């Protein structure tokens, strides 16, 4: 019997959640609160099921979850991070930043538009440094972002397999071509939903 290859999972939280929202919107799985006007996901991601599905056939060592957060951390997000830690997922965060954007139509300025800075760099740094250390034989990247293509090609040059996990709508063509294997979350949606 062949030994299972060691795997590590690298989750780009923004890309995963953006893809989840898009998929839910397209499949009418968004719930609206008529009073507040806010929208909510009808189904949520079960990260335990996600890890189990995407690491099947490998010896899962650990995962990393990269996210931008508001400080101080609220209790809901803190509880979510605690649950991820129970799944042997290391949390890597960067402070969520805000910028001013002017509406081109009404010229009104919104000074509180959130954006991420440093999250992708942290993911690539960990991915490449752990690859150089030969900490894993399969890198499972949960993101379809084309910004990761150079890192994918670099670690492949070290003899490491790269699996890309993404919703089809968030899967960049260059990333898809660079990957050794592509796992489409559209097909796993029911298996990884809470």
mmCIF file of C-alpha atoms in Angstrom:
data_model
loop_
_atom_site.group_PDB
_atom_site.id
_atom_site.type_symbol
_atom_site.label_atom_id
_atom_site.label_comp_id
_atom_site.label_asym_id
_atom_site.label_seq_id
_atom_site.Cartn_x
_atom_site.Cartn_y
_atom_site.Cartn_z
ATOM 1 C CA UNK A 1 0.000 0.000 0.000
ATOM 2 C CA UNK A 2 1.379 3.414 -1.024
ATOM 3 C CA UNK A 3 1.952 6.033 1.643
ATOM 4 C CA UNK A 4 -0.349 9.044 1.474
ATOM 5 C CA UNK A 5 1.370 12.283 0.521
ATOM 6 C CA UNK A 6 1.579 14.969 3.215
ATOM 7 C CA UNK A 7 -0.673 17.940 2.484
ATOM 8 C CA UNK A 8 -1.154 21.449 3.794
ATOM 9 C CA UNK A 9 -4.085 23.718 3.018
ATOM 10 C CA UNK A 10 -3.750 27.463 2.376
ATOM 11 C CA UNK A 11 -7.097 29.305 2.477
ATOM 12 C CA UNK A 12 -7.521 32.775 0.996
ATOM 13 C CA UNK A 13 -10.555 33.786 3.105
ATOM 14 C CA UNK A 14 -11.570 36.720 0.904
ATOM 15 C CA UNK A 15 -11.553 34.631 -2.267
ATOM 16 C CA UNK A 16 -13.388 31.717 -0.652
ATOM 17 C CA UNK A 17 -16.092 33.860 0.936
ATOM 18 C CA UNK A 18 -16.512 35.987 -2.196
ATOM 19 C CA UNK A 19 -17.010 32.836 -4.262
ATOM 20 C CA UNK A 20 -19.448 31.439 -1.678
ATOM 21 C CA UNK A 21 -21.563 34.630 -1.746
ATOM 22 C CA UNK A 22 -21.573 34.674 -5.556
ATOM 23 C CA UNK A 23 -22.584 31.014 -5.752
ATOM 24 C CA UNK A 24 -25.349 31.517 -3.158
ATOM 25 C CA UNK A 25 -26.630 34.614 -4.965
ATOM 26 C CA UNK A 26 -26.714 32.781 -8.314
ATOM 27 C CA UNK A 27 -28.567 29.855 -6.748
ATOM 28 C CA UNK A 28 -31.035 31.964 -4.737
ATOM 29 C CA UNK A 29 -29.583 30.958 -1.373
ATOM 30 C CA UNK A 30 -29.519 34.495 0.030
ATOM 31 C CA UNK A 31 -31.962 35.473 2.779
ATOM 32 C CA UNK A 32 -33.086 39.100 3.161
ATOM 33 C CA UNK A 33 -34.186 40.681 6.415
ATOM 34 C CA UNK A 34 -37.018 43.000 5.418
ATOM 35 C CA UNK A 35 -36.677 45.146 8.563
ATOM 36 C CA UNK A 36 -32.954 45.873 8.395
ATOM 37 C CA UNK A 37 -32.544 45.435 4.646
ATOM 38 C CA UNK A 38 -29.490 43.238 5.276
ATOM 39 C CA UNK A 39 -28.844 40.034 3.365
ATOM 40 C CA UNK A 40 -27.559 36.789 4.838
ATOM 41 C CA UNK A 41 -26.271 33.515 3.489
ATOM 42 C CA UNK A 42 -28.892 30.776 3.424
ATOM 43 C CA UNK A 43 -26.107 28.194 3.767
ATOM 44 C CA UNK A 44 -22.743 28.589 5.430
ATOM 45 C CA UNK A 45 -19.386 26.941 4.894
ATOM 46 C CA UNK A 46 -18.595 24.023 7.190
ATOM 47 C CA UNK A 47 -14.808 24.323 7.269
ATOM 48 C CA UNK A 48 -14.396 20.866 8.817
ATOM 49 C CA UNK A 49 -16.254 19.297 5.905
ATOM 50 C CA UNK A 50 -14.316 21.492 3.454
ATOM 51 C CA UNK A 51 -10.954 20.299 4.810
ATOM 52 C CA UNK A 52 -12.091 16.665 4.736
ATOM 53 C CA UNK A 53 -13.328 16.924 1.135
ATOM 54 C CA UNK A 54 -10.293 18.679 -0.327
ATOM 55 C CA UNK A 55 -7.610 16.693 1.517
ATOM 56 C CA UNK A 56 -9.081 13.264 0.732
ATOM 57 C CA UNK A 57 -6.388 10.767 -0.219
ATOM 58 C CA UNK A 58 -3.658 12.773 1.536
ATOM 59 C CA UNK A 59 -2.138 12.910 5.001
ATOM 60 C CA UNK A 60 -3.407 16.342 6.142
ATOM 61 C CA UNK A 61 -0.738 17.998 8.299
ATOM 62 C CA UNK A 62 -2.276 21.427 8.930
ATOM 63 C CA UNK A 63 -4.070 24.354 7.360
ATOM 64 C CA UNK A 64 -3.569 28.104 7.235
ATOM 65 C CA UNK A 65 -6.391 30.651 7.026
ATOM 66 C CA UNK A 66 -5.515 34.147 5.739
ATOM 67 C CA UNK A 67 -7.912 37.004 6.470
ATOM 68 C CA UNK A 68 -8.128 40.763 6.963
ATOM 69 C CA UNK A 69 -9.900 41.768 10.173
ATOM 70 C CA UNK A 70 -11.243 44.779 12.013
ATOM 71 C CA UNK A 71 -9.548 45.464 15.317
ATOM 72 C CA UNK A 72 -10.440 44.801 18.020
ATOM 73 C CA UNK A 73 -11.743 41.367 17.066
ATOM 74 C CA UNK A 74 -15.443 40.891 17.846
ATOM 75 C CA UNK A 75 -16.641 37.825 19.778
ATOM 76 C CA UNK A 76 -18.310 36.226 16.735
ATOM 77 C CA UNK A 77 -15.103 36.310 14.665
ATOM 78 C CA UNK A 78 -13.049 35.236 17.673
ATOM 79 C CA UNK A 79 -15.323 32.196 18.145
ATOM 80 C CA UNK A 80 -15.038 31.368 14.449
ATOM 81 C CA UNK A 81 -11.235 31.472 14.665
ATOM 82 C CA UNK A 82 -11.344 29.201 17.746
ATOM 83 C CA UNK A 83 -13.326 26.632 15.735
ATOM 84 C CA UNK A 84 -10.763 26.779 12.921
ATOM 85 C CA UNK A 85 -7.932 26.212 15.413
ATOM 86 C CA UNK A 86 -9.713 23.039 16.585
ATOM 87 C CA UNK A 87 -9.400 21.812 12.971
ATOM 88 C CA UNK A 88 -5.604 22.357 13.131
ATOM 89 C CA UNK A 89 -5.802 25.536 11.092
ATOM 90 C CA UNK A 90 -3.438 28.378 11.897
ATOM 91 C CA UNK A 91 -4.986 31.844 11.649
ATOM 92 C CA UNK A 92 -2.954 34.540 9.869
ATOM 93 C CA UNK A 93 -4.518 37.992 9.925
ATOM 94 C CA UNK A 94 -3.802 41.476 8.661
ATOM 95 C CA UNK A 95 -5.584 44.608 9.766
ATOM 96 C CA UNK A 96 -8.483 45.549 7.479
ATOM 97 C CA UNK A 97 -7.848 48.968 5.990
ATOM 98 C CA UNK A 98 -10.258 51.598 4.731
ATOM 99 C CA UNK A 99 -10.072 54.064 1.871
ATOM 100 C CA UNK A 100 -12.065 56.933 0.423
ATOM 101 C CA UNK A 101 -13.953 56.422 -2.817
ATOM 102 C CA UNK A 102 -15.924 59.028 -4.737
ATOM 103 C CA UNK A 103 -19.085 58.011 -6.571
ATOM 104 C CA UNK A 104 -18.577 59.031 -10.227
ATOM 105 C CA UNK A 105 -22.284 59.865 -10.555
ATOM 106 C CA UNK A 106 -23.219 61.844 -7.448
ATOM 107 C CA UNK A 107 -19.661 62.851 -6.427
ATOM 108 C CA UNK A 108 -20.379 61.784 -2.832
ATOM 109 C CA UNK A 109 -17.303 60.488 -1.000
ATOM 110 C CA UNK A 110 -17.466 57.354 1.159
ATOM 111 C CA UNK A 111 -14.503 57.339 3.578
ATOM 112 C CA UNK A 112 -15.098 53.832 4.890
ATOM 113 C CA UNK A 113 -14.563 51.391 1.999
ATOM 114 C CA UNK A 114 -12.745 48.316 3.412
ATOM 115 C CA UNK A 115 -9.890 46.617 1.572
ATOM 116 C CA UNK A 116 -7.238 43.986 2.280
ATOM 117 C CA UNK A 117 -3.522 44.683 2.306
ATOM 118 C CA UNK A 118 -0.810 42.095 2.898
ATOM 119 C CA UNK A 119 -3.019 38.987 3.015
ATOM 120 C CA UNK A 120 -1.879 37.513 -0.325
ATOM 121 C CA UNK A 121 1.759 38.297 0.481
ATOM 122 C CA UNK A 122 1.486 36.447 3.811
ATOM 123 C CA UNK A 123 -0.043 33.427 2.064
ATOM 124 C CA UNK A 124 2.657 33.333 -0.631
ATOM 125 C CA UNK A 125 5.443 33.769 1.947
ATOM 126 C CA UNK A 126 4.206 30.807 3.998
ATOM 127 C CA UNK A 127 3.479 28.682 0.933
ATOM 128 C CA UNK A 128 6.964 29.180 -0.528
ATOM 129 C CA UNK A 129 8.935 28.949 2.730
ATOM 130 C CA UNK A 130 7.167 25.728 3.769
ATOM 131 C CA UNK A 131 7.714 24.330 0.263
ATOM 132 C CA UNK A 132 11.442 25.051 0.500
ATOM 133 C CA UNK A 133 11.480 23.250 3.875
ATOM 134 C CA UNK A 134 9.688 20.269 2.224
ATOM 135 C CA UNK A 135 7.003 20.461 4.933
ATOM 136 C CA UNK A 136 4.457 18.968 2.522
ATOM 137 C CA UNK A 137 4.189 17.116 -0.775
ATOM 138 C CA UNK A 138 0.804 18.520 -1.828
ATOM 139 C CA UNK A 139 -0.105 22.194 -1.453
ATOM 140 C CA UNK A 140 -3.864 22.719 -1.493
ATOM 141 C CA UNK A 141 -4.559 26.355 -2.331
ATOM 142 C CA UNK A 142 -8.128 27.475 -1.668
ATOM 143 C CA UNK A 143 -8.190 30.404 -4.079
ATOM 144 C CA UNK A 144 -8.534 30.861 -7.812
ATOM 145 C CA UNK A 145 -6.719 34.202 -7.779
ATOM 146 C CA UNK A 146 -4.272 34.612 -10.676
ATOM 147 C CA UNK A 147 -1.924 36.523 -8.331
ATOM 148 C CA UNK A 148 -0.724 33.143 -7.037
ATOM 149 C CA UNK A 149 0.462 31.735 -10.388
ATOM 150 C CA UNK A 150 4.157 32.569 -9.873
ATOM 151 C CA UNK A 151 4.128 30.974 -6.403
ATOM 152 C CA UNK A 152 2.377 27.878 -7.813
ATOM 153 C CA UNK A 153 4.994 27.529 -10.540
ATOM 154 C CA UNK A 154 7.825 28.044 -8.039
ATOM 155 C CA UNK A 155 6.704 25.302 -5.670
ATOM 156 C CA UNK A 156 5.966 22.960 -8.567
ATOM 157 C CA UNK A 157 9.610 23.450 -9.608
ATOM 158 C CA UNK A 158 10.518 22.015 -6.179
ATOM 159 C CA UNK A 159 8.653 18.780 -6.994
ATOM 160 C CA UNK A 160 5.529 19.632 -5.010
ATOM 161 C CA UNK A 161 2.026 19.018 -6.345
ATOM 162 C CA UNK A 162 -0.390 21.955 -6.282
ATOM 163 C CA UNK A 163 -4.149 21.518 -6.076
ATOM 164 C CA UNK A 164 -6.278 24.610 -6.568
ATOM 165 C CA UNK A 165 -9.701 24.719 -4.916
ATOM 166 C CA UNK A 166 -12.140 27.366 -6.099
ATOM 167 C CA UNK A 167 -15.593 28.209 -7.301
ATOM 168 C CA UNK A 168 -15.662 28.292 -11.097
ATOM 169 C CA UNK A 169 -16.608 31.987 -11.057
ATOM 170 C CA UNK A 170 -13.478 32.866 -9.024
ATOM 171 C CA UNK A 171 -11.068 30.577 -10.862
ATOM 172 C CA UNK A 172 -8.541 32.479 -12.944
ATOM 173 C CA UNK A 173 -7.569 30.829 -16.215
ATOM 174 C CA UNK A 174 -3.840 31.136 -15.511
ATOM 175 C CA UNK A 175 -4.273 29.578 -12.059
ATOM 176 C CA UNK A 176 -6.319 26.737 -13.518
ATOM 177 C CA UNK A 177 -3.603 25.999 -16.096
ATOM 178 C CA UNK A 178 -0.804 26.163 -13.500
ATOM 179 C CA UNK A 179 -2.469 23.732 -11.071
ATOM 180 C CA UNK A 180 -1.763 20.003 -11.075
ATOM 181 C CA UNK A 181 -5.372 19.440 -10.061
ATOM 182 C CA UNK A 182 -8.442 21.683 -9.834
ATOM 183 C CA UNK A 183 -11.216 21.017 -7.320
ATOM 184 C CA UNK A 184 -14.368 22.987 -8.107
ATOM 185 C CA UNK A 185 -16.355 24.000 -5.051
ATOM 186 C CA UNK A 186 -19.515 24.317 -7.158
ATOM 187 C CA UNK A 187 -19.548 20.501 -7.335
ATOM 188 C CA UNK A 188 -18.876 20.087 -3.589
ATOM 189 C CA UNK A 189 -21.307 22.755 -2.375
ATOM 190 C CA UNK A 190 -23.842 20.425 -0.724
ATOM 191 C CA UNK A 191 -21.053 18.332 0.853
ATOM 192 C CA UNK A 192 -19.402 21.349 2.504
ATOM 193 C CA UNK A 193 -22.499 23.331 3.547
ATOM 194 C CA UNK A 194 -23.632 23.789 7.136
#
